[in-house]
Amino acid sequence: MSQDDLLRRVRPPEWQNPRPRSPYDLVVVGGGPAGLGAARTARRQGLSVALIERWRLGGNSLNCGSIPSKAIIRAARVLSSLRDDEEYGASSFERPSTDFPAVMERVRRIRTRIAEYHAVERLQAQGIDVWFADARFVEGHVLVAGPTPLSFKKAIIATGARPRSSNIPGLDQVGYLTSDSIFDLAELPKRLGVIGGGPLGCELAQAFCRLGSRVTIVQNDAKFLPDEEREAAELLSMSMSRDGVDTRLNTTVVGARMEAGAKWLDTVNDGTKCSIPVDEILLSIGRVPNVEGLGLAAGGIDFEIGRGINVDDFLCTTNADVFAAGDVCSRRQFTNVAESSGRIAAQNAFGTRIERQHQAAIPWCTYCDPEIAHIGLHAREARERSIPVECYTVMMQDVDRAITDGQDYGFIKIYVRQATDQILGATIVATRASELINEMSVIMSAGIGMRRLATIVHTYPTQSDAIRLAAVAFVNSRSGEPATQRIV
Amino acid sequence: MPPVSSGLGAGMQALDELADDALLDRLQQAAFSYLSENTNPDNGLVADTSRTGSPCSIAVVGFALSCYPVAVERDWMSRREAAALTLRTLQFFSHSLQSEQPDATGFKGFYYHFLDMQSGRRVWQCELSLVDTALLMAGILTAGCYFDGAGDEESIRNLSEALYRRVDWHWARNGLETVSQGWKPEYGFLHYGWEGYNEATIVYILGVSSPTHPLPAASFGGWTLTYQWENLLGHDVLYSGPLFTHLFSHAWIDYRGIQDSFMREKGSDYFENTQSAIAIHREYGARNPRGYEGYDRDFWGITAGDGPGDREMRESRRDRRFFGYMSRGVPYGPDDGTIAPWAMLAALPFNAEAALRGTRRLLKSYPQVCPNGRFRSGFNATLKVQGRGWLSEGWFGLDQGLLVMMIENYRTGLIWQITRRCPVIRAGLIGAGFTGGWLSDPALACPRSPQLPSRTR
């Protein structure tokens, strides 16, 4: 599958925009996960829908986010696991080197394959008018797609976000990569400097280290993943160090320069200066919502540069007929959060089902090794809301299947409202936390409490049995039993 | 101060063969002898470690000032001698340079973490340390409460109050609700992020009761918002990984039966919480998830301390990584198989049986961890150096000071009895929202000489 195949699906070069209907029931601006979710939801209700995309369908997630990063992470995990083969009984053998072009070819092949599910032809077949053009509001119920005015009854803005730029002196001059460009690398950098310890920075720092780059990650905070709880972030720090990533916490990059053929990052840690030579720099300090050039003021839509579109809990903007969804209005910039908010915005726009954004307990995950996943409240959030909370923790090192799999770094922690068995949230750190958290999502959606969870039989041995063991710890704690109940 | 003999001449009985009381006598006295061997008698500064060229750690001075009353009561020092050394120490801190200059001794009433043993000036570009200043102040206040006589002792009381009143706790918030961990003249406030329960309770208790530059009462509540009450390895606990965090504030403060808002909500207190933490450390030792040599229910004590350094070892067809001086914890780690050999004994007031069982087991299996009756800082039975488990070089003052105090609190409760009558500590606890227990005893509310316990000989 070639680049042409990808473009044929997400941005056909010969594309002709359709003849506009007037007015559309719904115009969606942005063809990423939120926009696609909104458009499909509206079409299922029989509404006329126009979807305007200025670059490629699939948004960041498909083109330069979740999909390519997961494909790289998988390659890195496979290569990394070969290091441990001796422990599992393999004879000594030469450790394979990384064929980076082959890794990237696989990334592109996967991206093209998955693009088929979002292909423009499928959207057309569903009755969605797809426009490839810049969009701009000209008044409350009219926007232009390129030169063409489109009137609408309702609109949803889902223009996503882009990598945040930086004012680090010299950085623009020496050049740097972002998530938009790193997946176009042709060669594996010998030395990679990563600025920023959020989800993407951590994922790619670890993956590139495992592929063979010498990686230094610099984080201007006391821990990685500032939104996650301390133990999760510290486990990640230890894991990255074990892999060989040079981790610099509490460290600020104050300058970048070229010297002797290398890029140098000048850093300061509590007043102590240091310089790090690298071949490539990945800037990963967050994302900023795409609100510029949309004519939002003309549409009566309130927004803030850098913070995004202001919405209420129903995702409605200050224009009662315009909603927003996804990264352009959400603090949690994850693909599943975006897709879900697109669906909610479409439902709320037409009143088919009124849903509050915060009613949905949406899990998210950072795909390092181990993965870090979360749903619902953190203990601190609960305490800030004056909710007495207690946590029930099972260490993966005490879970039989994690031990047999050699994947015993991490934990499952379930937050429970004190004096009840109501589950408020959960954090999971495990090799496959992204899968395990979905069980917590179902449990919380179904309103299952800890007592009932303790009685739900799981297959044995499995890593997901740790979720049941946490509930058993709850029951034991309430009954005064001293230790976690095990099957064998 | 004359060196105190560790009393371990040739032909003496092996430690693990001694009866409990004789064993504690020996170990406590040997721990105290660290102070006599590593103190500058001219200014009272105590070396951080016994290694050549070690600077002073102000926290170790705080422990030392609290150990002198123990030494007086146990006849290791005369009262006059102890008072004179204490006074010289307080005079040094009173007269030393307080300024923004990078080589000052302190600023805003706080002190730099590490000081030159002779000049008393800042070394290593270290931070102006809040928690270490709090530990120093705890020692200064303990001295101020213990020495209740005339002459030098009156001067000690006056200086103790003046030094405490000078500390600008309000400034240390840097405009925020909770305190920063430190400050550097080259950089400003440090932002390490103090999240979750740790040894810093004493910072807030001393800060809240300041008559001059107090922390607001809400400051302690702001910190406790970051607490996590967890069920770990079958035990309910206010979580903090390294064992020392469950011990340091407790060396001075008797938390039995007194509760703040958080502990009232959980139906526990900080003393019980340390007991739970010890149970978790023992359970972790028994489970030994990483398969380290030695670990079991009576071999525990994972905490901050010295370690083998950044090195790797291939063992059982897998890589082992080791670390240097760092804060190790249970059960989340980091854990590289290194324990602090002194830590089990320091848990004596909380679980005497477990502390003594573990300590005896350690002394029997690995007697090298306690040369001359004094515990080394770190020991790793897994990493072999010349055929034996790795052992930390020299001794660390924090370990020895803590041991003297905790053994005494177990044997007579001396330190706790002194501080229960300390108006600053009492007001700090009440200001931070503690109620019940001995705080309700009106007889303890008036500051006067404590009824000192009779010694257990």
PDB file of C-alpha atoms in Angstrom, chain A residues 361-463:
ATOM      1  CA  ALA A 361     -16.567   8.293  32.466  1.00  0.00           C
ATOM      2  CA  ILE A 362     -14.045   8.106  29.667  1.00  0.00           C
ATOM      3  CA  PRO A 363     -10.834   6.145  30.074  1.00  0.00           C
ATOM      4  CA  TRP A 364      -7.546   7.255  28.609  1.00  0.00           C
ATOM      5  CA  CYS A 365      -4.110   5.754  28.333  1.00  0.00           C
ATOM      6  CA  THR A 366      -0.482   6.660  27.800  1.00  0.00           C
ATOM      7  CA  TYR A 367       1.146   3.900  25.799  1.00  0.00           C
ATOM      8  CA  CYS A 368       4.540   3.636  27.390  1.00  0.00           C
ATOM      9  CA  ASP A 369       5.769   0.358  28.797  1.00  0.00           C
ATOM     10  CA  PRO A 370       4.174  -0.147  31.221  1.00  0.00           C
ATOM     11  CA  GLU A 371       1.071   1.613  29.970  1.00  0.00           C
ATOM     12  CA  ILE A 372      -0.681   4.071  32.261  1.00  0.00           C
ATOM     13  CA  ALA A 373      -4.461   4.202  32.042  1.00  0.00           C
ATOM     14  CA  HIS A 374      -7.042   6.056  34.067  1.00  0.00           C
ATOM     15  CA  ILE A 375     -10.780   6.492  34.355  1.00  0.00           C
ATOM     16  CA  GLY A 376     -12.970   8.667  36.555  1.00  0.00           C
ATOM     17  CA  LEU A 377     -11.639  10.601  39.521  1.00  0.00           C
ATOM     18  CA  HIS A 378      -8.173  10.582  40.977  1.00  0.00           C
ATOM     19  CA  ALA A 379      -7.962  10.435  44.775  1.00  0.00           C
ATOM     20  CA  ARG A 380      -6.831  14.034  44.880  1.00  0.00           C
ATOM     21  CA  GLU A 381      -9.729  15.223  42.734  1.00  0.00           C
ATOM     22  CA  ALA A 382     -12.123  13.424  45.044  1.00  0.00           C
ATOM     23  CA  ARG A 383     -10.571  15.015  48.114  1.00  0.00           C
ATOM     24  CA  GLU A 384     -10.692  18.448  46.492  1.00  0.00           C
ATOM     25  CA  ARG A 385     -14.425  17.881  46.086  1.00  0.00           C
ATOM     26  CA  SER A 386     -14.659  16.883  49.764  1.00  0.00           C
ATOM     27  CA  ILE A 387     -15.416  13.289  48.847  1.00  0.00           C
ATOM     28  CA  PRO A 388     -13.786  10.939  51.389  1.00  0.00           C
ATOM     29  CA  VAL A 389     -11.929   8.416  49.317  1.00  0.00           C
ATOM     30  CA  GLU A 390      -9.891   5.277  49.863  1.00  0.00           C
ATOM     31  CA  CYS A 391      -7.835   3.325  47.343  1.00  0.00           C
ATOM     32  CA  TYR A 392      -7.588  -0.437  46.923  1.00  0.00           C
ATOM     33  CA  THR A 393      -4.377  -1.434  45.260  1.00  0.00           C
ATOM     34  CA  VAL A 394      -3.115  -4.673  43.807  1.00  0.00           C
ATOM     35  CA  MET A 395       0.488  -4.725  42.688  1.00  0.00           C
ATOM     36  CA  MET A 396       1.054  -6.515  39.394  1.00  0.00           C
ATOM     37  CA  GLN A 397       3.997  -8.233  41.072  1.00  0.00           C
ATOM     38  CA  ASP A 398       1.375 -10.114  43.142  1.00  0.00           C
ATOM     39  CA  VAL A 399      -0.744 -11.165  40.154  1.00  0.00           C
ATOM     40  CA  ASP A 400      -0.036 -14.706  39.026  1.00  0.00           C
ATOM     41  CA  ARG A 401      -0.457 -14.127  35.305  1.00  0.00           C
ATOM     42  CA  ALA A 402       1.667 -10.998  35.368  1.00  0.00           C
ATOM     43  CA  ILE A 403       4.381 -13.053  37.059  1.00  0.00           C
ATOM     44  CA  THR A 404       4.202 -15.881  34.510  1.00  0.00           C
ATOM     45  CA  ASP A 405       4.207 -13.333  31.683  1.00  0.00           C
ATOM     46  CA  GLY A 406       7.195 -11.472  33.099  1.00  0.00           C
ATOM     47  CA  GLN A 407       5.046  -8.325  33.035  1.00  0.00           C
ATOM     48  CA  ASP A 408       4.863  -7.643  36.742  1.00  0.00           C
ATOM     49  CA  TYR A 409       5.713  -3.937  36.917  1.00  0.00           C
ATOM     50  CA  GLY A 410       2.690  -1.823  37.742  1.00  0.00           C
ATOM     51  CA  PHE A 411      -0.488  -1.827  39.762  1.00  0.00           C
ATOM     52  CA  ILE A 412      -4.236  -1.577  39.685  1.00  0.00           C
ATOM     53  CA  LYS A 413      -5.706   1.017  41.985  1.00  0.00           C
ATOM     54  CA  ILE A 414      -9.435   1.498  42.440  1.00  0.00           C
ATOM     55  CA  TYR A 415     -10.747   4.628  44.152  1.00  0.00           C
ATOM     56  CA  VAL A 416     -13.808   4.054  46.319  1.00  0.00           C
ATOM     57  CA  ARG A 417     -16.063   6.499  48.135  1.00  0.00           C
ATOM     58  CA  GLN A 418     -15.383   5.904  51.816  1.00  0.00           C
ATOM     59  CA  ALA A 419     -18.047   3.985  53.766  1.00  0.00           C
ATOM     60  CA  THR A 420     -19.638   2.792  50.521  1.00  0.00           C
ATOM     61  CA  ASP A 421     -18.559   0.401  47.794  1.00  0.00           C
ATOM     62  CA  GLN A 422     -19.078   2.967  45.028  1.00  0.00           C
ATOM     63  CA  ILE A 423     -16.229   3.096  42.543  1.00  0.00           C
ATOM     64  CA  LEU A 424     -15.108   6.655  41.751  1.00  0.00           C
ATOM     65  CA  GLY A 425     -12.240   5.872  39.411  1.00  0.00           C
ATOM     66  CA  ALA A 426      -9.246   3.691  38.725  1.00  0.00           C
ATOM     67  CA  THR A 427      -5.642   3.948  37.664  1.00  0.00           C
ATOM     68  CA  ILE A 428      -3.921   1.018  36.026  1.00  0.00           C
ATOM     69  CA  VAL A 429      -0.231   0.718  35.302  1.00  0.00           C
ATOM     70  CA  ALA A 430       0.475  -2.494  33.432  1.00  0.00           C
ATOM     71  CA  THR A 431       1.848  -3.807  30.181  1.00  0.00           C
ATOM     72  CA  ARG A 432      -1.685  -3.833  28.765  1.00  0.00           C
ATOM     73  CA  ALA A 433      -3.344  -1.206  30.929  1.00  0.00           C
ATOM     74  CA  SER A 434      -5.098   0.123  27.832  1.00  0.00           C
ATOM     75  CA  GLU A 435      -7.068  -3.129  27.638  1.00  0.00           C
ATOM     76  CA  LEU A 436      -7.589  -3.609  31.388  1.00  0.00           C
ATOM     77  CA  ILE A 437      -9.041  -0.140  31.884  1.00  0.00           C
ATOM     78  CA  ASN A 438     -11.926  -1.034  29.592  1.00  0.00           C
ATOM     79  CA  GLU A 439     -13.179  -3.518  32.175  1.00  0.00           C
ATOM     80  CA  MET A 440     -13.256  -0.664  34.677  1.00  0.00           C
ATOM     81  CA  SER A 441     -15.136   1.399  32.106  1.00  0.00           C
ATOM     82  CA  VAL A 442     -17.827  -1.275  31.807  1.00  0.00           C
ATOM     83  CA  ILE A 443     -17.946  -1.748  35.586  1.00  0.00           C
ATOM     84  CA  MET A 444     -18.403   1.954  36.219  1.00  0.00           C
ATOM     85  CA  SER A 445     -20.929   2.410  33.421  1.00  0.00           C
ATOM     86  CA  ALA A 446     -22.956  -0.487  34.825  1.00  0.00           C
ATOM     87  CA  GLY A 447     -22.770   0.942  38.342  1.00  0.00           C
ATOM     88  CA  ILE A 448     -21.193  -2.204  39.738  1.00  0.00           C
ATOM     89  CA  GLY A 449     -19.807  -1.735  43.245  1.00  0.00           C
ATOM     90  CA  MET A 450     -16.800  -3.335  44.897  1.00  0.00           C
ATOM     91  CA  ARG A 451     -18.828  -5.985  46.733  1.00  0.00           C
ATOM     92  CA  ARG A 452     -20.375  -7.321  43.554  1.00  0.00           C
ATOM     93  CA  LEU A 453     -17.137  -7.001  41.630  1.00  0.00           C
ATOM     94  CA  ALA A 454     -15.445  -9.245  44.194  1.00  0.00           C
ATOM     95  CA  THR A 455     -17.873 -12.032  43.291  1.00  0.00           C
ATOM     96  CA  ILE A 456     -17.591 -11.778  39.495  1.00  0.00           C
ATOM     97  CA  VAL A 457     -15.613 -14.781  38.341  1.00  0.00           C
ATOM     98  CA  HIS A 458     -12.686 -14.009  36.058  1.00  0.00           C
ATOM     99  CA  THR A 459     -10.648 -16.432  34.029  1.00  0.00           C
ATOM    100  CA  TYR A 460      -7.538 -17.610  35.823  1.00  0.00           C
ATOM    101  CA  PRO A 461      -4.760 -16.810  35.471  1.00  0.00           C
ATOM    102  CA  THR A 462      -5.229 -13.433  33.828  1.00  0.00           C
ATOM    103  CA  GLN A 463      -3.895  -9.992  34.445  1.00  0.00           C
TER     104      GLN A 463
END
